Coordinates of N, CA and C in Angstrom, one line a residue:
Chain A
N7 N 113.4 88.3 89.6 CA 112.4 88.9 90.2 C 110.8 88.2 89.7
A8 N 109.9 87.5 90.5 CA 108.7 86.9 89.9 C 107.4 88.4 90.1
G9 N 107.9 89.1 90.9 CA 107.0 90.5 91.2 C 105.9 90.0 92.2
V10 N 104.9 90.4 91.7 CA 103.6 90.0 92.6 C 102.8 88.7 92.2
T11 N 102.7 87.6 92.7 CA 101.9 86.5 92.4 C 100.7 86.4 93.2
Q12 N 99.6 85.9 92.1 CA 98.6 85.7 92.7 C 97.9 84.3 92.2
T13 N 97.4 83.3 93.5 CA 96.7 82.0 93.2 C 95.3 82.1 93.6
P14 N 94.3 81.3 93.2 CA 94.3 80.7 91.7 C 94.2 81.9 90.7
K15 N 94.3 81.4 89.6 CA 93.9 82.7 88.5 C 92.3 82.6 88.3
F16 N 91.9 81.6 88.7 CA 90.2 81.7 88.4 C 89.7 80.7 89.5
Q17 N 88.5 81.0 90.0 CA 87.7 80.2 91.1 C 86.3 80.4 91.0
V18 N 85.5 79.2 91.1 CA 84.3 79.3 91.1 C 83.8 78.5 92.6
L19 N 82.8 79.3 93.0 CA 82.6 78.7 94.4 C 80.9 79.1 94.6
K20 N 80.5 78.2 95.5 CA 79.0 78.1 96.0 C 79.0 79.1 96.9
T21 N 77.6 79.7 96.9 CA 77.2 80.6 98.0 C 77.5 79.7 99.6
G22 N 78.3 80.7 100.4 CA 78.7 80.0 101.4 C 79.9 79.3 101.7
Q23 N 80.5 79.0 100.6 CA 81.6 78.5 100.9 C 82.7 79.3 101.4
S24 N 83.9 79.2 101.8 CA 84.9 79.9 102.1 C 86.1 79.5 101.1
M25 N 87.3 80.5 101.2 CA 88.4 80.2 100.4 C 89.2 81.5 100.7
T26 N 90.4 81.0 100.4 CA 91.7 81.8 100.7 C 92.0 82.4 99.2
L27 N 92.4 83.6 99.2 CA 93.1 83.7 97.6 C 94.4 84.1 98.2
Q28 N 95.2 83.5 97.4 CA 97.0 83.8 97.8 C 97.5 84.9 97.3
C29 N 98.3 85.7 97.7 CA 99.4 86.5 97.2 C 100.5 86.7 97.7
A30 N 101.6 86.5 97.1 CA 103.0 86.9 97.4 C 103.9 87.6 96.7
Q31 N 105.0 88.3 97.4 CA 105.6 89.3 96.4 C 107.2 89.3 97.0
D32 N 108.0 89.3 96.0 CA 109.6 89.1 96.6 C 110.4 89.8 96.0
M33 N 109.7 91.4 96.7 CA 110.3 92.6 96.2 C 110.7 93.3 97.6
N34 N 110.4 92.5 98.7 CA 110.5 93.1 100.1 C 110.0 94.5 100.2
H35 N 108.8 94.4 99.7 CA 107.9 95.6 99.7 C 107.2 95.6 101.3
E36 N 106.9 96.6 101.9 CA 106.5 96.6 103.0 C 104.9 96.9 102.8
Y37 N 104.6 97.4 101.8 CA 102.8 97.8 101.5 C 102.5 96.6 100.8
M38 N 101.4 96.3 101.2 CA 100.7 95.4 100.4 C 99.2 95.6 100.5
S39 N 98.3 95.4 99.4 CA 96.9 95.9 99.2 C 96.0 94.4 98.5
W40 N 94.6 94.7 99.2 CA 93.7 93.9 98.1 C 93.1 95.0 97.5
Y41 N 92.8 94.7 96.4 CA 91.5 95.5 95.6 C 90.5 94.4 95.1
R42 N 89.3 94.9 94.4 CA 88.6 94.3 93.9 C 87.9 95.1 92.8
Q43 N 87.7 94.7 91.5 CA 87.5 95.1 90.4 C 86.1 94.8 90.0
D44 N 84.7 95.6 90.0 CA 83.7 94.7 89.2 C 83.7 95.4 88.2
P45 N 82.7 94.6 87.3 CA 82.8 95.1 85.9 C 82.4 96.2 85.3
G46 N 83.2 96.9 84.5 CA 83.0 98.3 84.2 C 83.4 99.3 85.2
M47 N 84.2 99.1 86.4 CA 84.3 100.0 87.4 C 86.1 99.9 87.9
G48 N 86.1 100.9 88.4 CA 87.6 100.8 89.0 C 87.7 99.9 90.0
L49 N 89.1 99.7 90.6 CA 89.6 98.9 91.6 C 89.1 99.6 93.1
R50 N 88.7 98.8 94.1 CA 88.4 99.6 95.2 C 89.0 98.9 96.4
L51 N 89.4 99.3 97.2 CA 90.4 98.9 98.2 C 89.9 98.2 99.3
I52 N 90.3 96.8 99.6 CA 89.5 95.9 100.6 C 90.3 96.0 101.8
H53 N 91.6 95.6 101.9 CA 92.4 95.7 103.1 C 93.6 96.0 102.6
Y54 N 94.6 96.8 103.4 CA 95.9 96.7 103.2 C 96.8 96.7 104.6
S55 N 98.2 96.3 104.0 CA 99.0 96.3 105.0 C 99.9 97.5 105.0
V56 N 100.8 97.8 106.1 CA 102.0 98.4 105.9 C 103.1 98.0 106.4
G57 N 103.2 96.4 106.8 CA 104.1 95.6 107.4 C 103.3 94.7 107.9
A58 N 104.6 93.7 108.4 CA 104.2 92.3 109.0 C 103.5 92.6 110.4
G59 N 102.1 91.9 110.2 CA 101.5 92.1 111.5 C 100.7 93.3 112.0
I60 N 100.6 94.0 110.8 CA 100.0 95.4 110.7 C 98.9 95.3 109.3
T61 N 97.7 95.2 109.6 CA 96.7 95.8 108.4 C 95.3 96.5 108.8
D62 N 94.9 96.9 108.0 CA 93.8 97.9 108.2 C 93.2 97.7 106.8
Q63 N 91.7 98.3 107.3 CA 90.5 98.1 106.4 C 90.9 99.0 105.3
G64 N 89.9 98.6 104.3 CA 89.9 99.7 103.0 C 88.3 100.3 103.0
E65 N 88.2 100.5 101.6 CA 86.6 101.1 101.3 C 85.6 100.1 101.8
V66 N 85.8 98.7 101.3 CA 84.7 97.5 101.2 C 85.3 96.2 101.8
P67 N 85.6 96.2 103.2 CA 86.1 95.3 103.9 C 84.9 94.2 104.2
N68 N 83.9 94.4 104.5 CA 83.0 93.4 105.1 C 83.0 92.3 104.0
G69 N 83.1 91.1 104.9 CA 83.0 89.8 104.3 C 84.4 89.2 103.9
Y70 N 85.5 89.8 104.3 CA 86.8 89.6 103.9 C 87.2 89.7 105.5
N71 N 88.6 88.9 105.2 CA 89.5 88.8 106.6 C 91.1 88.8 105.7
V72 N 92.0 89.3 106.6 CA 93.3 89.2 106.1 C 94.3 89.0 107.0
S73 N 95.5 88.7 107.2 CA 96.3 88.8 107.7 C 97.9 88.9 107.2
R74 N 98.8 89.2 108.0 CA 100.3 89.4 107.3 C 101.1 89.0 108.5
S75 N 101.7 87.5 108.2 CA 102.6 86.8 109.1 C 103.9 87.4 108.6
T76 N 104.3 87.5 107.5 CA 105.5 87.6 106.8 C 105.2 88.9 105.9
T77 N 106.4 89.3 105.7 CA 106.4 90.4 104.8 C 106.1 90.2 103.6
E78 N 106.3 88.9 102.8 CA 106.0 88.3 101.6 C 104.6 87.9 101.0
D79 N 103.9 87.5 102.0 CA 102.5 86.8 101.8 C 101.4 87.5 102.5
F80 N 100.4 87.8 101.4 CA 99.2 88.6 102.3 C 97.9 87.8 101.6
P81 N 97.6 86.9 102.5 CA 96.2 86.1 101.9 C 95.1 86.9 102.1
L82 N 94.1 86.7 101.4 CA 92.6 87.2 101.7 C 91.9 86.3 101.6
R83 N 91.0 86.1 102.9 CA 89.9 85.3 103.1 C 88.3 85.3 102.9
L84 N 87.9 84.6 101.9 CA 86.5 85.0 102.1 C 85.7 84.0 103.0
L85 N 85.1 84.8 104.0 CA 84.4 83.8 105.1 C 83.4 83.2 104.8
S86 N 82.5 83.6 103.8 CA 81.1 82.6 103.4 C 80.8 83.7 102.1
A87 N 81.4 83.2 101.1 CA 81.2 83.7 99.8 C 79.8 84.2 99.4
A88 N 79.3 85.1 99.0 CA 78.2 85.4 98.5 C 78.2 86.2 97.0
P89 N 76.9 85.8 96.1 CA 77.5 86.5 94.6 C 77.5 88.0 94.4
S90 N 77.3 88.6 95.5 CA 78.0 90.0 95.7 C 79.7 90.1 95.7
Q91 N 80.6 88.9 95.9 CA 81.8 88.9 95.8 C 82.2 88.7 94.5
T92 N 81.4 88.2 93.6 CA 82.1 88.0 92.1 C 82.6 89.2 91.8
S93 N 84.0 88.8 91.2 CA 84.7 90.1 91.0 C 85.9 89.8 90.5
V94 N 87.0 90.1 89.8 CA 88.3 90.3 90.1 C 88.8 90.8 91.2
Y95 N 90.2 90.0 91.6 CA 90.6 90.7 92.8 C 92.1 90.8 92.7
F96 N 92.6 92.1 92.7 CA 94.1 92.6 92.4 C 94.8 92.2 94.1
C97 N 96.0 91.9 93.9 CA 97.1 92.3 95.0 C 97.8 93.1 94.7
A98 N 98.5 94.3 95.6 CA 99.5 95.0 95.0 C 100.2 95.0 96.2
S99 N 101.6 95.8 95.7 CA 102.6 95.7 96.6 C 103.2 97.4 96.5
S100 N 104.0 97.8 97.3 CA 104.5 99.1 97.1 C 105.6 99.4 98.2
S101 N 106.8 100.2 97.9 CA 107.6 100.3 98.9 C 107.9 101.9 98.9
T102 N 108.1 102.5 99.8 CA 108.7 104.0 100.1 C 110.4 103.9 100.3
G103 N 110.9 102.7 100.2 CA 112.4 102.5 100.3 C 113.1 102.7 99.2
S104 N 112.4 102.7 97.9 CA 113.1 102.9 96.5 C 113.7 104.4 96.5
S105 N 114.6 104.5 95.5 CA 115.0 105.9 95.2 C 113.8 106.8 94.9
R106 N 112.8 106.3 94.5 CA 111.5 107.2 94.1 C 110.6 107.7 95.4
G107 N 111.1 106.7 96.6 CA 110.5 107.1 98.0 C 109.1 107.2 97.6
W108 N 108.1 107.9 98.5 CA 106.6 107.7 98.5 C 106.3 108.1 97.3
Q109 N 107.0 108.3 96.2 CA 106.3 108.4 94.5 C 106.2 107.3 94.0
E110 N 106.7 106.0 94.5 CA 106.6 104.5 94.0 C 105.2 104.4 93.7
T111 N 105.4 103.6 92.6 CA 103.6 102.9 92.0 C 103.7 101.9 93.1
Q112 N 102.2 101.7 93.2 CA 101.9 100.1 93.4 C 102.1 99.2 92.3
Y113 N 103.0 97.9 92.7 CA 103.1 97.0 91.5 C 101.7 95.8 91.7
F114 N 100.8 95.7 90.9 CA 99.9 94.7 90.6 C 100.3 93.6 90.2
G115 N 99.6 92.4 90.9 CA 99.7 91.0 90.4 C 98.7 90.9 89.3
P116 N 98.4 89.7 88.8 CA 97.8 89.3 87.5 C 96.2 89.2 87.7
G117 N 96.1 89.0 88.8 CA 94.4 89.4 89.3 C 93.8 87.5 89.3
T118 N 92.8 87.8 90.2 CA 92.0 86.0 90.7 C 90.6 86.6 90.0
R119 N 90.3 85.8 89.1 CA 88.8 85.9 88.8 C 87.9 84.8 89.7
L120 N 86.8 85.7 90.1 CA 86.0 84.8 91.2 C 84.5 84.7 90.8
L121 N 84.2 84.1 90.9 CA 82.8 83.4 90.4 C 82.0 82.8 91.5
V122 N 81.0 83.5 92.1 CA 80.2 82.9 93.4 C 78.8 82.8 92.7
L123 N 78.2 81.2 92.5 CA 77.3 80.8 92.2 C 76.1 80.7 93.3
Chain B
A3 N 81.6 111.8 98.1 CA 81.5 112.6 97.0 C 82.8 111.7 96.5
Q4 N 82.7 111.5 95.0 CA 83.9 110.9 94.3 C 84.8 111.4 94.5
K5 N 86.3 110.6 94.8 CA 87.3 111.4 95.0 C 88.3 111.7 93.7
I6 N 87.8 110.9 92.8 CA 88.4 110.3 91.4 C 87.5 110.4 90.3
T7 N 87.1 111.4 89.4 CA 86.2 111.3 88.5 C 86.7 111.3 87.3
Q8 N 86.2 110.2 86.6 CA 86.6 110.0 84.9 C 85.1 110.3 84.3
T9 N 85.1 111.6 83.8 CA 83.9 111.6 83.1 C 83.8 111.1 81.6
Q10 N 84.7 110.4 81.0 CA 84.4 109.7 79.7 C 84.6 108.2 79.7
P11 N 83.5 107.8 79.5 CA 83.4 106.2 79.6 C 84.0 105.7 78.6
G12 N 84.1 106.3 77.4 CA 84.8 105.7 76.1 C 85.4 107.1 75.2
M13 N 86.3 106.4 74.9 CA 86.9 107.9 74.0 C 87.2 106.9 72.7
F14 N 87.2 107.4 71.7 CA 87.8 107.0 70.1 C 88.8 108.0 69.8
V15 N 90.2 107.5 69.0 CA 91.2 108.4 68.5 C 91.5 107.9 67.3
Q16 N 91.8 108.8 66.2 CA 92.7 108.0 64.8 C 94.4 107.3 65.6
E17 N 94.5 106.6 65.0 CA 95.5 106.3 65.0 C 96.9 107.1 64.6
K18 N 97.8 107.9 65.3 CA 99.1 108.5 64.8 C 98.3 110.1 65.8
E19 N 97.4 110.2 66.0 CA 96.8 111.4 66.5 C 97.0 111.6 68.2
A20 N 96.9 112.6 68.7 CA 97.2 112.3 70.3 C 95.4 112.5 70.6
V21 N 95.4 112.4 72.1 CA 94.3 112.0 72.9 C 94.6 112.3 74.5
T22 N 93.4 113.1 74.9 CA 93.4 113.6 76.2 C 92.5 112.8 77.0
L23 N 92.9 112.0 77.9 CA 91.8 111.4 79.0 C 91.6 112.3 80.2
D24 N 90.6 112.7 80.5 CA 90.2 113.5 81.7 C 90.3 112.9 83.0
C25 N 91.2 113.4 83.9 CA 90.8 113.1 85.4 C 90.7 114.1 86.4
T26 N 89.5 114.3 87.3 CA 89.5 115.3 88.2 C 89.4 114.6 89.6
Y27 N 90.2 115.4 90.7 CA 90.2 114.8 92.1 C 89.7 115.5 92.7
D28 N 89.5 115.0 94.2 CA 89.3 116.1 95.0 C 89.8 115.5 96.4
T29 N 90.5 116.6 97.3 CA 91.2 116.0 98.4 C 91.3 117.1 99.2
S30 N 91.9 117.2 100.6 CA 92.0 118.2 101.4 C 93.5 118.2 101.8
D31 N 94.1 116.9 101.6 CA 95.5 117.2 101.9 C 96.5 117.6 100.9
P32 N 97.4 118.4 101.4 CA 98.2 119.1 100.3 C 99.2 118.0 100.0
S33 N 99.6 116.9 100.5 CA 100.5 116.3 99.9 C 99.8 114.9 99.3
Y34 N 99.9 114.7 98.0 CA 99.2 113.5 97.5 C 99.9 113.0 96.2
G35 N 99.5 111.9 95.5 CA 100.3 111.6 94.3 C 99.2 111.4 93.2
L36 N 99.3 111.5 92.1 CA 98.6 110.8 91.0 C 99.0 110.1 90.2
F37 N 98.3 109.1 90.0 CA 98.8 108.0 88.8 C 98.2 107.7 87.8
W38 N 98.5 106.9 86.6 CA 97.8 106.5 85.6 C 98.1 105.2 85.4
Y39 N 97.3 104.6 85.1 CA 97.3 103.1 84.8 C 96.5 102.8 83.7
K40 N 97.3 101.7 82.8 CA 96.5 101.2 81.6 C 96.1 99.6 81.9
Q41 N 94.9 99.3 81.4 CA 94.4 97.9 81.5 C 94.3 97.3 80.5
P42 N 94.9 96.8 79.8 CA 94.4 96.1 78.4 C 93.2 95.0 78.7
S43 N 93.1 94.4 77.5 CA 92.0 93.4 77.4 C 92.5 92.2 78.5
S44 N 93.7 92.0 78.6 CA 94.2 90.8 78.9 C 94.0 90.9 80.5
G45 N 93.9 92.3 81.1 CA 93.5 92.3 82.4 C 94.8 92.9 83.6
E46 N 96.0 93.2 83.0 CA 97.1 93.3 84.1 C 96.9 95.1 84.3
M47 N 97.4 95.3 85.5 CA 97.4 96.8 85.6 C 98.6 97.3 85.3
I48 N 98.8 98.2 84.4 CA 99.9 98.7 83.9 C 100.5 100.0 84.2
F49 N 101.2 100.4 85.3 CA 101.7 101.7 85.5 C 102.3 102.5 84.2
L50 N 101.8 103.9 84.4 CA 102.1 104.8 83.1 C 102.7 105.9 83.5
I51 N 102.3 106.9 84.4 CA 103.0 107.6 84.6 C 102.6 108.6 86.3
Y52 N 103.3 109.1 86.9 CA 102.9 109.9 88.4 C 103.4 111.3 88.1
Q53 N 102.7 111.8 88.9 CA 102.5 113.4 89.3 C 102.6 113.7 90.7
G54 N 103.3 114.0 91.6 CA 103.2 114.5 93.1 C 102.7 116.0 92.8
S55 N 102.0 116.1 94.2 CA 100.8 117.4 94.4 C 102.3 118.7 94.3
Y56 N 103.4 118.4 94.7 CA 104.3 119.5 95.0 C 105.6 119.9 93.6
D57 N 105.1 118.9 92.7 CA 105.9 118.6 91.4 C 105.6 119.9 90.7
Q58 N 107.0 120.6 90.3 CA 106.4 122.0 89.7 C 106.1 121.7 88.3
Q59 N 106.9 120.8 87.6 CA 106.5 120.5 86.2 C 105.8 119.3 85.9
N60 N 105.3 119.1 84.8 CA 104.0 118.2 84.3 C 104.9 117.3 83.9
A61 N 104.6 116.0 84.6 CA 105.3 114.8 84.2 C 105.0 114.3 82.9
T62 N 106.2 113.8 82.4 CA 106.2 113.3 81.3 C 107.0 111.9 81.2
E63 N 106.2 110.9 80.3 CA 107.2 109.3 80.1 C 107.1 108.9 78.8
G64 N 107.9 109.1 78.1 CA 107.9 108.8 76.4 C 106.6 109.7 76.0
R65 N 105.8 108.5 75.1 CA 104.8 109.2 74.7 C 103.4 109.9 75.7
Y66 N 103.3 109.7 77.1 CA 102.5 109.9 77.9 C 103.2 111.1 78.7
S67 N 102.0 111.9 79.1 CA 102.2 113.2 79.3 C 101.0 113.7 80.4
L68 N 101.2 114.2 81.5 CA 100.3 114.5 82.4 C 99.9 115.9 82.5
N69 N 99.1 116.2 82.3 CA 98.5 117.7 82.2 C 98.0 118.1 83.4
F70 N 99.2 118.8 84.6 CA 98.5 118.8 85.7 C 98.3 120.2 86.2
Q71 N 96.7 120.5 86.6 CA 96.6 121.9 87.0 C 95.7 121.8 88.2
K72 N 96.5 122.0 89.2 CA 96.7 121.9 90.5 C 95.1 123.0 90.9
A73 N 95.1 124.0 90.9 CA 93.9 125.1 91.1 C 92.8 124.5 90.7
R74 N 92.3 123.7 89.4 CA 91.2 123.3 89.0 C 91.4 121.7 89.4
K75 N 92.4 120.8 90.4 CA 92.1 119.7 90.8 C 91.8 118.7 89.6
S76 N 92.8 118.8 88.5 CA 92.7 117.8 87.2 C 94.0 117.2 86.9
A77 N 94.1 116.2 86.6 CA 95.3 115.7 85.9 C 95.0 114.3 84.5
N78 N 94.9 115.2 83.7 CA 94.5 114.7 82.5 C 95.7 113.9 81.8
L79 N 95.4 112.9 81.4 CA 96.7 112.2 80.8 C 96.2 112.5 79.1
V80 N 97.5 112.7 78.5 CA 98.0 113.0 77.4 C 98.4 111.7 76.4
I81 N 97.9 111.2 75.5 CA 98.5 110.0 75.1 C 98.9 110.7 73.2
S82 N 100.1 111.0 72.8 CA 100.6 111.5 71.6 C 100.9 110.4 70.6
A83 N 100.8 110.7 69.5 CA 101.1 109.4 68.2 C 100.1 108.3 68.8
S84 N 99.1 108.3 68.7 CA 98.4 106.9 69.3 C 98.6 105.7 68.4
Q85 N 98.8 104.7 69.0 CA 99.0 103.1 68.3 C 97.8 102.2 69.1
L86 N 97.7 101.3 67.8 CA 96.5 100.3 68.0 C 96.7 99.7 69.5
G87 N 97.7 99.6 70.0 CA 98.2 98.9 71.0 C 97.6 99.8 72.2
D88 N 97.4 101.0 71.7 CA 96.8 101.9 72.9 C 95.6 101.5 73.5
S89 N 95.0 100.7 72.6 CA 93.4 100.5 73.1 C 93.4 99.5 74.2
A90 N 92.8 100.3 75.1 CA 92.6 99.6 76.5 C 91.6 100.5 77.7
M91 N 91.6 99.7 78.7 CA 90.8 101.0 79.9 C 91.9 101.7 80.5
Y92 N 91.8 103.1 80.6 CA 92.8 103.8 81.3 C 92.1 104.0 83.2
F93 N 92.9 104.2 84.0 CA 92.3 104.4 85.0 C 93.1 105.4 85.8
C94 N 92.6 106.5 86.4 CA 93.2 107.6 87.1 C 93.4 107.1 88.7
A95 N 94.4 107.3 89.4 CA 94.4 107.0 90.9 C 95.2 108.0 91.8
M96 N 94.6 108.1 93.1 CA 95.1 108.8 93.9 C 95.8 108.5 95.1
R97 N 96.8 108.9 95.7 CA 97.2 108.3 96.8 C 97.2 109.6 97.9
E98 N 96.9 109.6 98.8 CA 96.8 110.9 99.9 C 97.6 110.5 101.0
G99 N 98.6 111.9 101.0 CA 99.4 111.6 102.2 C 100.9 111.0 101.8
Y100 N 101.8 111.3 102.9 CA 102.9 110.4 102.6 C 103.2 109.0 102.7
T101 N 102.2 108.7 103.9 CA 102.3 107.3 104.5 C 101.2 106.3 103.9
N102 N 100.5 106.9 102.9 CA 99.7 106.0 102.6 C 100.0 105.4 101.1
A103 N 101.2 104.5 101.4 CA 101.3 103.6 99.8 C 100.6 103.0 99.6
G104 N 99.7 102.4 100.5 CA 99.1 100.9 100.3 C 97.5 101.2 99.9
K105 N 97.6 102.6 100.1 CA 96.0 102.9 99.6 C 95.6 103.6 98.4
S106 N 95.3 103.6 97.5 CA 95.0 104.3 96.1 C 93.7 104.5 96.0
T107 N 92.8 105.3 95.8 CA 91.7 105.7 95.3 C 91.7 105.7 93.8
F108 N 90.8 104.9 93.2 CA 90.7 104.8 91.4 C 89.2 105.1 91.2
G109 N 89.6 106.0 89.8 CA 88.1 106.6 88.9 C 87.7 105.1 88.3
D110 N 86.6 105.2 87.2 CA 85.8 104.1 86.9 C 86.5 103.8 85.8
G111 N 87.4 104.6 85.3 CA 88.1 104.2 84.1 C 87.7 105.1 82.7
T112 N 88.3 105.1 81.4 CA 88.2 105.5 80.4 C 88.3 104.6 79.6
T113 N 87.8 103.8 78.7 CA 87.9 103.1 77.3 C 88.3 103.7 76.1
L114 N 89.6 103.7 75.8 CA 89.8 104.4 74.9 C 90.1 103.0 73.6
T115 N 89.7 103.5 72.6 CA 89.8 103.0 71.4 C 90.5 103.3 70.3
V116 N 91.3 103.0 69.6 CA 92.3 103.5 68.6 C 91.8 103.1 67.2
K117 N 91.4 103.7 66.5 CA 91.2 103.2 64.9 C 92.1 103.1 63.9
P118 N 92.4 102.4 63.1 CA 93.3 102.5 62.2 C 93.0 103.4 61.1

């Protein structure tokens, strides 16, 4: 299993550009989430999904769109990049179907470092 | 109000000694889960330990244990016999409710430095 994969690892954008951060998981997890981590801070939830076709907003959703057409993939779209979106973005997946049930942790991808100039 | 508070921005510990990292939380949901993660300088998030709100005993995972005081709403991480490789950022996180498996609230973290 590759677990949770994210691409790209690093990206530089100019203000106003758009891009999509890719996230994929091969564990058949129903839950997937996007977080951002600003320097010296914890992770903040952007958007999450409880299954294919179902998404909802987190704490900091403005400027981002998501969709989930398959169980495996959960891309994050930046509509018009702003310097305030410079951050490290983490994708995570989890499942309540394991033996640990709802106690199961989220599994995190390696992160994407985004710099908006 | 902050749902997860980690009051120690930085901590130092001597190698082979024990260290406690503090975490307090705020929720009105009787069903919740508390997690600790380690983030080394390489940036990945590593799950360490979990405590459920209904768990009667404190969680333990190897050198990690969680000092869970429900009435005080605290879930402190204890690392025994610190190693140089324990130097990292540590995050406390909470998930509220049975169905919110994709939603966690994180504290701002504590940077732990282990001295040789």
